[in-house]
Coordinates of C-alpha atoms and ligand atoms in Angstrom, one line a residue:
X9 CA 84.2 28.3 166.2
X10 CA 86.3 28.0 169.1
X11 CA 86.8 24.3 169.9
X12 CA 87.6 22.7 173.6
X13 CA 91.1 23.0 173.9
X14 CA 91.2 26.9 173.0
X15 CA 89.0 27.6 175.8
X16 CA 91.2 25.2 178.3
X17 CA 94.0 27.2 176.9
X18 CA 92.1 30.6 178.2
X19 CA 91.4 29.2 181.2
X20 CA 95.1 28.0 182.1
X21 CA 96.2 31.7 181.0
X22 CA 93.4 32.8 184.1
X23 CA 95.0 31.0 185.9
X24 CA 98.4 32.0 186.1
X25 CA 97.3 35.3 186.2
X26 CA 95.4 34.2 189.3
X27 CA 98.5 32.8 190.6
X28 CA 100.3 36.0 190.2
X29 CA 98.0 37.9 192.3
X30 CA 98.3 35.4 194.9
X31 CA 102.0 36.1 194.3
X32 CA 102.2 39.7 195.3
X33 CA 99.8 39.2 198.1
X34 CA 101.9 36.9 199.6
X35 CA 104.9 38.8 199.0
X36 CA 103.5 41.8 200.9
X37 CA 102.2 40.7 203.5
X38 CA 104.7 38.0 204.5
X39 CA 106.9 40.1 206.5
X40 CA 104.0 42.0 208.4
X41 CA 102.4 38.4 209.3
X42 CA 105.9 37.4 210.5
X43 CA 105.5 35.3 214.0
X44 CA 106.8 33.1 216.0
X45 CA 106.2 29.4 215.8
X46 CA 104.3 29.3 219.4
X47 CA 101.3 30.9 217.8
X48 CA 100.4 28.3 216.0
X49 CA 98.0 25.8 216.6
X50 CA 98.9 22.1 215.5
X51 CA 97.4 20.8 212.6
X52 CA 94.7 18.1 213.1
X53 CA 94.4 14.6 211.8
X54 CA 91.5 14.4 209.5
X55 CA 88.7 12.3 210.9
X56 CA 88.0 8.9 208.7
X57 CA 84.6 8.7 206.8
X58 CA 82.7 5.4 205.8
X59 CA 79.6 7.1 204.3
X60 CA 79.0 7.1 200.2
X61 CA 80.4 10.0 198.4
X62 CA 77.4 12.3 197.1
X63 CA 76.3 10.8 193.9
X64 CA 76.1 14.8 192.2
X65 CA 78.0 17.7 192.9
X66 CA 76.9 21.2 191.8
X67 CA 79.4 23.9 191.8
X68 CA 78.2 28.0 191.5
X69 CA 80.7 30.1 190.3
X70 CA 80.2 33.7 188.2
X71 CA 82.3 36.1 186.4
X72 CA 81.7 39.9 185.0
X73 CA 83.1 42.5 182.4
X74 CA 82.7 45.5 181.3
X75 CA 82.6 46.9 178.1
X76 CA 83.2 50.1 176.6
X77 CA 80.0 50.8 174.0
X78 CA 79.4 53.1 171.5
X79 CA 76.6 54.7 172.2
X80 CA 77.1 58.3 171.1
X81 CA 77.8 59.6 174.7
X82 CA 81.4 59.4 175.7
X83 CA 83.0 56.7 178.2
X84 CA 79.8 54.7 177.5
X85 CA 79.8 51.2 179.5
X86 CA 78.1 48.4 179.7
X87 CA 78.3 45.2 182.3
X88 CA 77.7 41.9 181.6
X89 CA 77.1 39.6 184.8
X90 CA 77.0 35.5 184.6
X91 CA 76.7 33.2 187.2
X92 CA 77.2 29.5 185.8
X93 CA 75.8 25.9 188.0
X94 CA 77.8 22.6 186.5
X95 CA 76.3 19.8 187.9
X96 CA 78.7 16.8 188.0
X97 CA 78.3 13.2 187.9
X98 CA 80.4 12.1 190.4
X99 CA 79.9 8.6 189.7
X100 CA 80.9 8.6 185.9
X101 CA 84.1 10.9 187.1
X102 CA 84.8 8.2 189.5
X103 CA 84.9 5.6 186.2
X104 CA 86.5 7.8 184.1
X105 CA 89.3 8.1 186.8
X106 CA 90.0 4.8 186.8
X107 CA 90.6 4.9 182.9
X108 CA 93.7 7.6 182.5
X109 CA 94.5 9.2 180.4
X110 CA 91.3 10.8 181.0
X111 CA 89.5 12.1 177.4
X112 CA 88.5 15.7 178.5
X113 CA 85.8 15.6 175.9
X114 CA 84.1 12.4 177.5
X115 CA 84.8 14.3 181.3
X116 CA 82.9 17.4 180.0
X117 CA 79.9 14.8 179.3
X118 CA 79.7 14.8 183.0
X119 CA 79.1 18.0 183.2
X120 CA 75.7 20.3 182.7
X121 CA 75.6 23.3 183.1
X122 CA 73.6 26.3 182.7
X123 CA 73.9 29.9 183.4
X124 CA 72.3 32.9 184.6
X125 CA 73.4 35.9 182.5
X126 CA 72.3 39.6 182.4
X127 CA 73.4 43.2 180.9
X128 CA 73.4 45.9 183.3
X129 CA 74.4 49.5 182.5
X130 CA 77.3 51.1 183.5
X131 CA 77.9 54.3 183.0
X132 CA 76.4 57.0 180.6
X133 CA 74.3 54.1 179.4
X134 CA 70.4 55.2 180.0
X135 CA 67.8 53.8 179.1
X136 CA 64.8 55.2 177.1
X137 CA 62.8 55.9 179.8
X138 CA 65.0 57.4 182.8
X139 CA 66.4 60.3 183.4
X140 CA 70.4 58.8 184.3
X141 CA 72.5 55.8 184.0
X142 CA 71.8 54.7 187.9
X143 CA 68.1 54.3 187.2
X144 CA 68.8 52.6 185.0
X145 CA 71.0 50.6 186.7
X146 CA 68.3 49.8 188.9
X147 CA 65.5 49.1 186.9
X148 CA 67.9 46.5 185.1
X149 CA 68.4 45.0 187.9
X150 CA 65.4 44.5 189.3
X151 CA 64.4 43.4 185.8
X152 CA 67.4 40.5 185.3
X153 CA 66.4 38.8 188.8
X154 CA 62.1 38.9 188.1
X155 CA 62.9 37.5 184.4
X156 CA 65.3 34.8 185.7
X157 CA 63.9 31.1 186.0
X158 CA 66.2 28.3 186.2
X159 CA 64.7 25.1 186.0
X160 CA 61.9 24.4 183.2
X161 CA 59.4 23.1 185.1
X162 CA 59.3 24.8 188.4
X163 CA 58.6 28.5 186.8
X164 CA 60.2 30.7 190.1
X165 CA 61.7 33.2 189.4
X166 CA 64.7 34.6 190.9
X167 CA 63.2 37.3 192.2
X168 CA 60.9 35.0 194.5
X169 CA 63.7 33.8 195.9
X170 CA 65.5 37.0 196.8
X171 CA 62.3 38.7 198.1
X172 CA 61.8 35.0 201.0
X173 CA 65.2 36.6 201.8
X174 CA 64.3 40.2 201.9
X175 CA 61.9 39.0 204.3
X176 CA 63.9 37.9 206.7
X177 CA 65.8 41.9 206.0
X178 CA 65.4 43.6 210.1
X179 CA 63.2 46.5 209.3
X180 CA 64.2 48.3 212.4
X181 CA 66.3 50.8 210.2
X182 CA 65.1 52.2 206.7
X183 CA 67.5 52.8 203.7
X184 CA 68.2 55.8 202.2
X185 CA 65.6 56.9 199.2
X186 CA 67.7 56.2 195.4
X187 CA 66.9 59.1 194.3
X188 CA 69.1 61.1 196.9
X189 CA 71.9 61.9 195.1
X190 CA 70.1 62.6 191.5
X191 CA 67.5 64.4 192.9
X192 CA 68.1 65.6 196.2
X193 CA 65.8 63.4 198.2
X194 CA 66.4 62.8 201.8
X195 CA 63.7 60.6 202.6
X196 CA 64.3 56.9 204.4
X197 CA 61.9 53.8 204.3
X198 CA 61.9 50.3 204.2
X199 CA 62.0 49.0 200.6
X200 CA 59.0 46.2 200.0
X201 CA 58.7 43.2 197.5
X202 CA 57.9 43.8 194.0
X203 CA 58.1 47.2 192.3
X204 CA 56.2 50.5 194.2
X205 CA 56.3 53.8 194.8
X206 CA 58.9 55.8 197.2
X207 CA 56.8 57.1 200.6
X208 CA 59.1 60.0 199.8
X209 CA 59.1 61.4 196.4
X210 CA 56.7 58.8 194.8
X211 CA 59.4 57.4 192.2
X212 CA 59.4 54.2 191.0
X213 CA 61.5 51.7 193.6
X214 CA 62.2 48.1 193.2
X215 CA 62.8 45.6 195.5
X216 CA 66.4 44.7 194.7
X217 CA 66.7 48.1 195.6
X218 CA 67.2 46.9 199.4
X219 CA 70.4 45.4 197.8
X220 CA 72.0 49.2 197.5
X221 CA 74.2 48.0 194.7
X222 CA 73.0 51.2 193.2
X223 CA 74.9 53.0 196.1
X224 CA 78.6 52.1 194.6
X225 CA 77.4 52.7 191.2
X226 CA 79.4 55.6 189.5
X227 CA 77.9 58.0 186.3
X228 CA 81.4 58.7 185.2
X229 CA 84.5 55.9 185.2
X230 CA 84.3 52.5 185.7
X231 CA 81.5 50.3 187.6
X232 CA 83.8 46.9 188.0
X233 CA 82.6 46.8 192.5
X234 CA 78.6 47.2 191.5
X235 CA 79.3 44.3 188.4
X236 CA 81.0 42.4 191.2
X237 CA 78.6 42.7 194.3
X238 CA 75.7 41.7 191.4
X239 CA 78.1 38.5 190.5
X240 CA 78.3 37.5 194.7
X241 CA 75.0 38.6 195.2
X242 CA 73.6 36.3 192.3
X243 CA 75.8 33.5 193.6
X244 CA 74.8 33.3 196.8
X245 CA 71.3 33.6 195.8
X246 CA 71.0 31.0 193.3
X247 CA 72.2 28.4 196.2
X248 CA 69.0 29.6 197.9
X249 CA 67.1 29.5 194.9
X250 CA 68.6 26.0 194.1
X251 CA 67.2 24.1 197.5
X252 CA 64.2 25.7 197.2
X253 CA 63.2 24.2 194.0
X254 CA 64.6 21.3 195.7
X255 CA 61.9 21.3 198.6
X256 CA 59.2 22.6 196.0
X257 CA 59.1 19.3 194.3
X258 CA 59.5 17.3 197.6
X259 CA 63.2 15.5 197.1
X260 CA 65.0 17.6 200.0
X261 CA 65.0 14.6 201.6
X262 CA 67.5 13.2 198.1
X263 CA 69.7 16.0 199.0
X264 CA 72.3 13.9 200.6
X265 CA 73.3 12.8 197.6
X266 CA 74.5 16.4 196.2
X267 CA 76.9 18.4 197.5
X268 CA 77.2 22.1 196.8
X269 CA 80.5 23.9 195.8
X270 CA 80.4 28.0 196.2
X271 CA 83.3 29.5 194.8
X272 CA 85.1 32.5 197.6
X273 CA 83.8 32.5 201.0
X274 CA 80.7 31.7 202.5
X275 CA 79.5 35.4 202.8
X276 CA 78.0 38.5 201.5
X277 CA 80.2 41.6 201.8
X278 CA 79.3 45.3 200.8
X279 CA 76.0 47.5 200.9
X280 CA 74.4 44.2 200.4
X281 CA 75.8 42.1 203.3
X282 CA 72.7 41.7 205.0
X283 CA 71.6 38.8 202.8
X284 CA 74.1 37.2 204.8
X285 CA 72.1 36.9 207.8
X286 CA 69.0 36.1 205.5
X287 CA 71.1 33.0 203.9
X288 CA 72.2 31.7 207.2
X289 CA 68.5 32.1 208.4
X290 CA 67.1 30.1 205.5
X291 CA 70.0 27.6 205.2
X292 CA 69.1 26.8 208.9
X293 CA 65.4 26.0 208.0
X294 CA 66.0 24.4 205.1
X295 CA 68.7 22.0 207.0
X296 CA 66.3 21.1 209.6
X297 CA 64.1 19.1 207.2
X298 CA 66.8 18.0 205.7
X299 CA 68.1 16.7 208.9
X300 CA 64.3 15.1 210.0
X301 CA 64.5 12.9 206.9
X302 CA 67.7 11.9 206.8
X303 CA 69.5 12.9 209.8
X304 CA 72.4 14.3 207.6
X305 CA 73.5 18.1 207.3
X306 CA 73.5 19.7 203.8
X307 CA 77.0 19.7 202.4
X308 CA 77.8 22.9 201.2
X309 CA 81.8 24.3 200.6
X310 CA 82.8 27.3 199.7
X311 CA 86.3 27.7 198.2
X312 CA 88.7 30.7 198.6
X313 CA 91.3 30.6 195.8
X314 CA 93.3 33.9 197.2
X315 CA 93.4 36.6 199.8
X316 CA 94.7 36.4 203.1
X317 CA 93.5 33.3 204.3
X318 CA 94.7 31.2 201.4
X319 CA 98.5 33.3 201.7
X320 CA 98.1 32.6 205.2
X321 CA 98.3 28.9 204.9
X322 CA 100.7 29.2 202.2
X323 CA 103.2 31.0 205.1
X324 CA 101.8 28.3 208.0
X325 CA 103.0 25.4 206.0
X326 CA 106.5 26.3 205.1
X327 CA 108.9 24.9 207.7
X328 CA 113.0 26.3 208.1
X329 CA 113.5 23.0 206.5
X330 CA 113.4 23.2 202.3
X331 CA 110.6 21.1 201.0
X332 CA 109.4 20.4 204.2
X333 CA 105.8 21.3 205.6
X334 CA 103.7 21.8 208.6
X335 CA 100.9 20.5 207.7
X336 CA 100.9 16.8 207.2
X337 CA 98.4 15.0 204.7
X338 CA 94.7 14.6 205.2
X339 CA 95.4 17.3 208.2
X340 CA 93.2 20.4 209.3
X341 CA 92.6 23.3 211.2
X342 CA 89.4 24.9 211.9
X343 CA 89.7 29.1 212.3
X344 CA 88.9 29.7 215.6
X345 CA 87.6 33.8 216.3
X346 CA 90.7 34.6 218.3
X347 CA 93.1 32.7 216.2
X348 CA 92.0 34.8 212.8
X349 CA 92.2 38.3 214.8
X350 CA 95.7 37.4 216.1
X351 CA 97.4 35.8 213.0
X352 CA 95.3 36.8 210.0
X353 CA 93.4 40.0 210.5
X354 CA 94.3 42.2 213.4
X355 CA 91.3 43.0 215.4
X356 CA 91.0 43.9 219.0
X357 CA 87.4 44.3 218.4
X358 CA 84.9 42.2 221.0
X359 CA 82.9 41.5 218.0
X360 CA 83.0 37.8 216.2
X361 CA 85.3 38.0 213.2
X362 CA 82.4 38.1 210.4
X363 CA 79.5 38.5 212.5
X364 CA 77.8 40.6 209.9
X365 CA 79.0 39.2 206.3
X366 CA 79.5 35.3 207.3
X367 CA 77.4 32.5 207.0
X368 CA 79.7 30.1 207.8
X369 CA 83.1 29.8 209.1
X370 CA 86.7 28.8 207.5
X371 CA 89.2 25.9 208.0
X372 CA 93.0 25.1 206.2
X373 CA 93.0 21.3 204.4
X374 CA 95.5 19.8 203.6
X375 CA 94.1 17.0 201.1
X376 CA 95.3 13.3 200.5
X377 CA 97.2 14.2 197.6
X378 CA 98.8 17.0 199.5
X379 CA 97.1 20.2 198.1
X380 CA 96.1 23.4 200.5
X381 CA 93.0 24.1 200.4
X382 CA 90.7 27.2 202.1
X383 CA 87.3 26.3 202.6
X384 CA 84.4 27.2 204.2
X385 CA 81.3 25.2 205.7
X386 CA 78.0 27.3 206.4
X387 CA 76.0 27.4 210.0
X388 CA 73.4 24.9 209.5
X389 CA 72.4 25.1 213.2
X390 CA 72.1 27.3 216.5
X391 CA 75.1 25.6 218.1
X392 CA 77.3 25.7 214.2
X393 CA 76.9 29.6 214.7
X394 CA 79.7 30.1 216.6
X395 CA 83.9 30.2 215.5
X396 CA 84.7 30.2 219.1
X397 CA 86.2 26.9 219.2
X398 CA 88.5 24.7 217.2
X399 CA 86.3 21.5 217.3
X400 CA 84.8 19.9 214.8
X401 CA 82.1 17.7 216.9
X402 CA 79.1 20.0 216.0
X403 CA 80.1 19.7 212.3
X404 CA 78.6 16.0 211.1
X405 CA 79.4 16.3 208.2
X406 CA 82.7 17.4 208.0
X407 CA 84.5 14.3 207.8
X408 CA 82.9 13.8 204.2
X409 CA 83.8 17.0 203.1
X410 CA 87.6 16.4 203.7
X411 CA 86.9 13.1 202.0
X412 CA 85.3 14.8 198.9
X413 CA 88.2 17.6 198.7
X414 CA 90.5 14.6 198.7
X415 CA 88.7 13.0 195.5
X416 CA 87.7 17.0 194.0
X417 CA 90.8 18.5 194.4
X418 CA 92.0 18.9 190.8
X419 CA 95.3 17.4 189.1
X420 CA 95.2 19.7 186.5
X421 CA 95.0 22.8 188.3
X422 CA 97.4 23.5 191.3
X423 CA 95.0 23.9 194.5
X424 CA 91.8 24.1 193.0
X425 CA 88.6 22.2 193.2
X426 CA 87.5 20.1 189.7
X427 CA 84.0 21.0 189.9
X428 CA 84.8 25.0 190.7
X429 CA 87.6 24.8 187.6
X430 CA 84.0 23.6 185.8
X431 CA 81.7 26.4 186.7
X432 CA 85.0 28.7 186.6
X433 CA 85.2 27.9 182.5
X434 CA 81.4 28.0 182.1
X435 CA 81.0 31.7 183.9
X436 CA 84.0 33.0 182.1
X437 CA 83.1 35.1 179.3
X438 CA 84.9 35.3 176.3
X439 CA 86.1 38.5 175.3
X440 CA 86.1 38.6 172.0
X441 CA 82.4 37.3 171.6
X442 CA 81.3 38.9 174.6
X443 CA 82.4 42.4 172.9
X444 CA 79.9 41.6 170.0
X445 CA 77.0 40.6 172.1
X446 CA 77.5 43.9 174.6
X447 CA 77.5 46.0 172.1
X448 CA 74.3 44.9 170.5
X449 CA 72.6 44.7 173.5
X450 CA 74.1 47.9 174.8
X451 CA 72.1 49.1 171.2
X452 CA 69.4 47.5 172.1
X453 CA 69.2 48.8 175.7
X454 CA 69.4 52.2 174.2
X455 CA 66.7 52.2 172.4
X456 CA 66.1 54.9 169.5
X457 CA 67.9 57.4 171.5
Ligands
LIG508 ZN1 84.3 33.1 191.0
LIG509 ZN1 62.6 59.9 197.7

């Protein structure tokens, strides 16, 4: 049995590797992002915030792998998705704060977690009743959101919650029919809730087939982009999924005292970027009964841990003078549109930066304790939905989130958030054991064949 401290070993071992990546990134595109000082806009002072820290916080994070299987047909694979929620105390981290060393076994007491987890075929993996790995692909799919429930008592399923946001999908354009490439279908419909019939060839379709994760799917080789847009879709979704339980049972109006943490950006990229627009619709309707009984905002964060935005910052803050940096403590800057497409990513394109995979927009912090962090807050309103300007007055709540990532912002791991490190160590499968379990399943997905 693997005890606490091997897994915190595994975890550190991530994250070096994580730290390497950021590494290279930087490395290469240091000298293209080379400019001069003018550019840059000056770092803001943090504004000051009296209100009570959120008594929860509930992180999302997710992680996948894929397996090789024997199945009898060669290259066999198999993917194993998990999405993990930690809810936090906040108030017995605060105690246990105050009381260092900290026990790590009595800090993972504030911690619950539970997780979403499915096995999806990759390929040459097919299922008993299909025809090719794709289908059955789909059918999984479709299958791993309608079986999820997450809370006990509520009884929703997943499923319910992606289809509110299918319905918010525009319909003005169909999608192409699955069964193009296998079959040789060229028909083109809107996919509906549940699971029906294609206008087209009369083949079974399934409402997560709007998602057209089944689109980067591949027969032959590796399927490490579908397992992934499956991980960010189920993310993003289980946020959803998580305030609408919340409203169900009537305590929406409790909500100010959680606070969500997203781990990567506060978007949806890929064939299934739409739900993007679908989040940011449903976030704002869920925020404005928030804000009727308790005229607060929700407080949701997303974190970036690396890409260009978090090398970015990395290059910002370095001054001529060694050890010195731009960016002073408790100091931000909010991404403006024209800002990104002229230091980060090169666009001369009219169109917002993100307009079609954002739901909210980015700034740099720079917390108390001197860590750089790359977050994200989400659109909660009409006049949030906008990164034309570099002000902060339509954002309420922000002055609690920089006062959160001062407290969150973990001692143990360089620039990351605690409650994200929690959810990050709960998603993360172990290889060894996840081996064993894939294979079984990958038997038991197969059938007698
Ligand atoms: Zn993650
Ligand atoms: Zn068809």
């Amino acid at each position: 049995m693997p005890y606490e401290g091997e897994f915190a070993r595994y975890r550190s071992l991530r994250r070096i590797a994580d730290a390497e990546q950021v590494q290279k990134l930087l490395n290469r595109s240091r000298i293209a992002n080379k400019h001069p000082i003018e550019l840059l806009t000056e770092p803001c002072e943090a504004p000051l915030c009296c209100d009570p820290m959120p008594a929860y916080i509930l992180a999302i994070d997710g992680s996948y792998q894929e397996v090789d299987v024997q199945t009898g047909y060669p290259g066999a694979k198999v993917g194993y998705v998990t999405v993990a929620s930690v809810l936090l105390d906040l108030a017995k981290i605060t105690e246990l704060d105050e009381q260092r060393p900290v026990d790590p076994r009595e800090f993972r007491k504030t911690e619950q977690a539970d997780t979403i987890d499915a096995a999806l075929p990759g390929s040459n993996v097919v299922t008993i009743s299909h025809t090719n790995a794709r289908e059955s692909f789909r059918q999984q799919l479709f299958e791993s959101f309608h079986d999820t429930m997450f809370d006990d008592d509520n009884h929703t399923r997943l499923l319910s919650t992606y289809e509110s946001l299918l319905a918010h999908k525009p319909t003005s354009r169909g999608q192409e029919c699955p069964y193009r490439e296998s079959h040789g279908c060229d028909g083109n419909f809107i996919v509906a809730a549940g699971c029906s019939s294609t206008p087209c060839c009369g083949r079974p379709v399934y409402s997560t087939d709007a998602l057209r994760i089944h689109e980067r799917f591949n027969d032959v080789g590796t399927n490490g982009e579908a397992f992934g847009l499956v991980m960010q879709v189920w993310e993003r979704i289980l946020m959803i999924h998580l305030l609408q339980c919340f409203e169900r049972q009537g305590i929406l109006g409790k909500i100010s005292r959680l606070g969500f943490f997203m781990d990567g950006p506060l978007a949806q990229f890929g064939p299934p970027a739409w739900l993007s627009r679908a989040i940011s619709i449903e976030l704002m309707r869920l925020n404005r009964e928030v804000r009727e009984e308790t005229q607060r905002d929700l407080l949701i964060v997303g974190i970036e841990k690396s890409g260009n935005f978090v090398s970015h910052f990395e290059e910002i803050d370095t001054t001529e003078e060694p050890g010195e940096q731009r960016f002073p403590r408790r100091s931000y800057q909010l991404l403006t549109d024209s800002y990104i497409k002229r230091r980060i990513i090169f666009s001369e394109s009219e169109k917002q930066f993100g307009a079609d995979t954002y739901f909210g927009r980015k700034f740099f912090y720079k917390t108390a304790c001197g860590a750089r962090i790359v977050a994200n807050m989400p659109f909660l309103t009409e006049e949030q939905d906008t990164i034309a300007t570099g002000s902060i007055d339509q954002y309420p709540e922000f002055a609690l989130i920089c006062k959160l990532l001062d407290k969150l912002v973990s001692s143990r791991f360089e620039n990351a958030v605690s409650p994200l490190v929690a959810a990050h160590s709960h998603a993360a499968i172990p290889l060894h054991l996840g081996t064993k379990v894939l294979k079984r399943l990958a038997n038991a997905l197969m059938g007698d064949r």
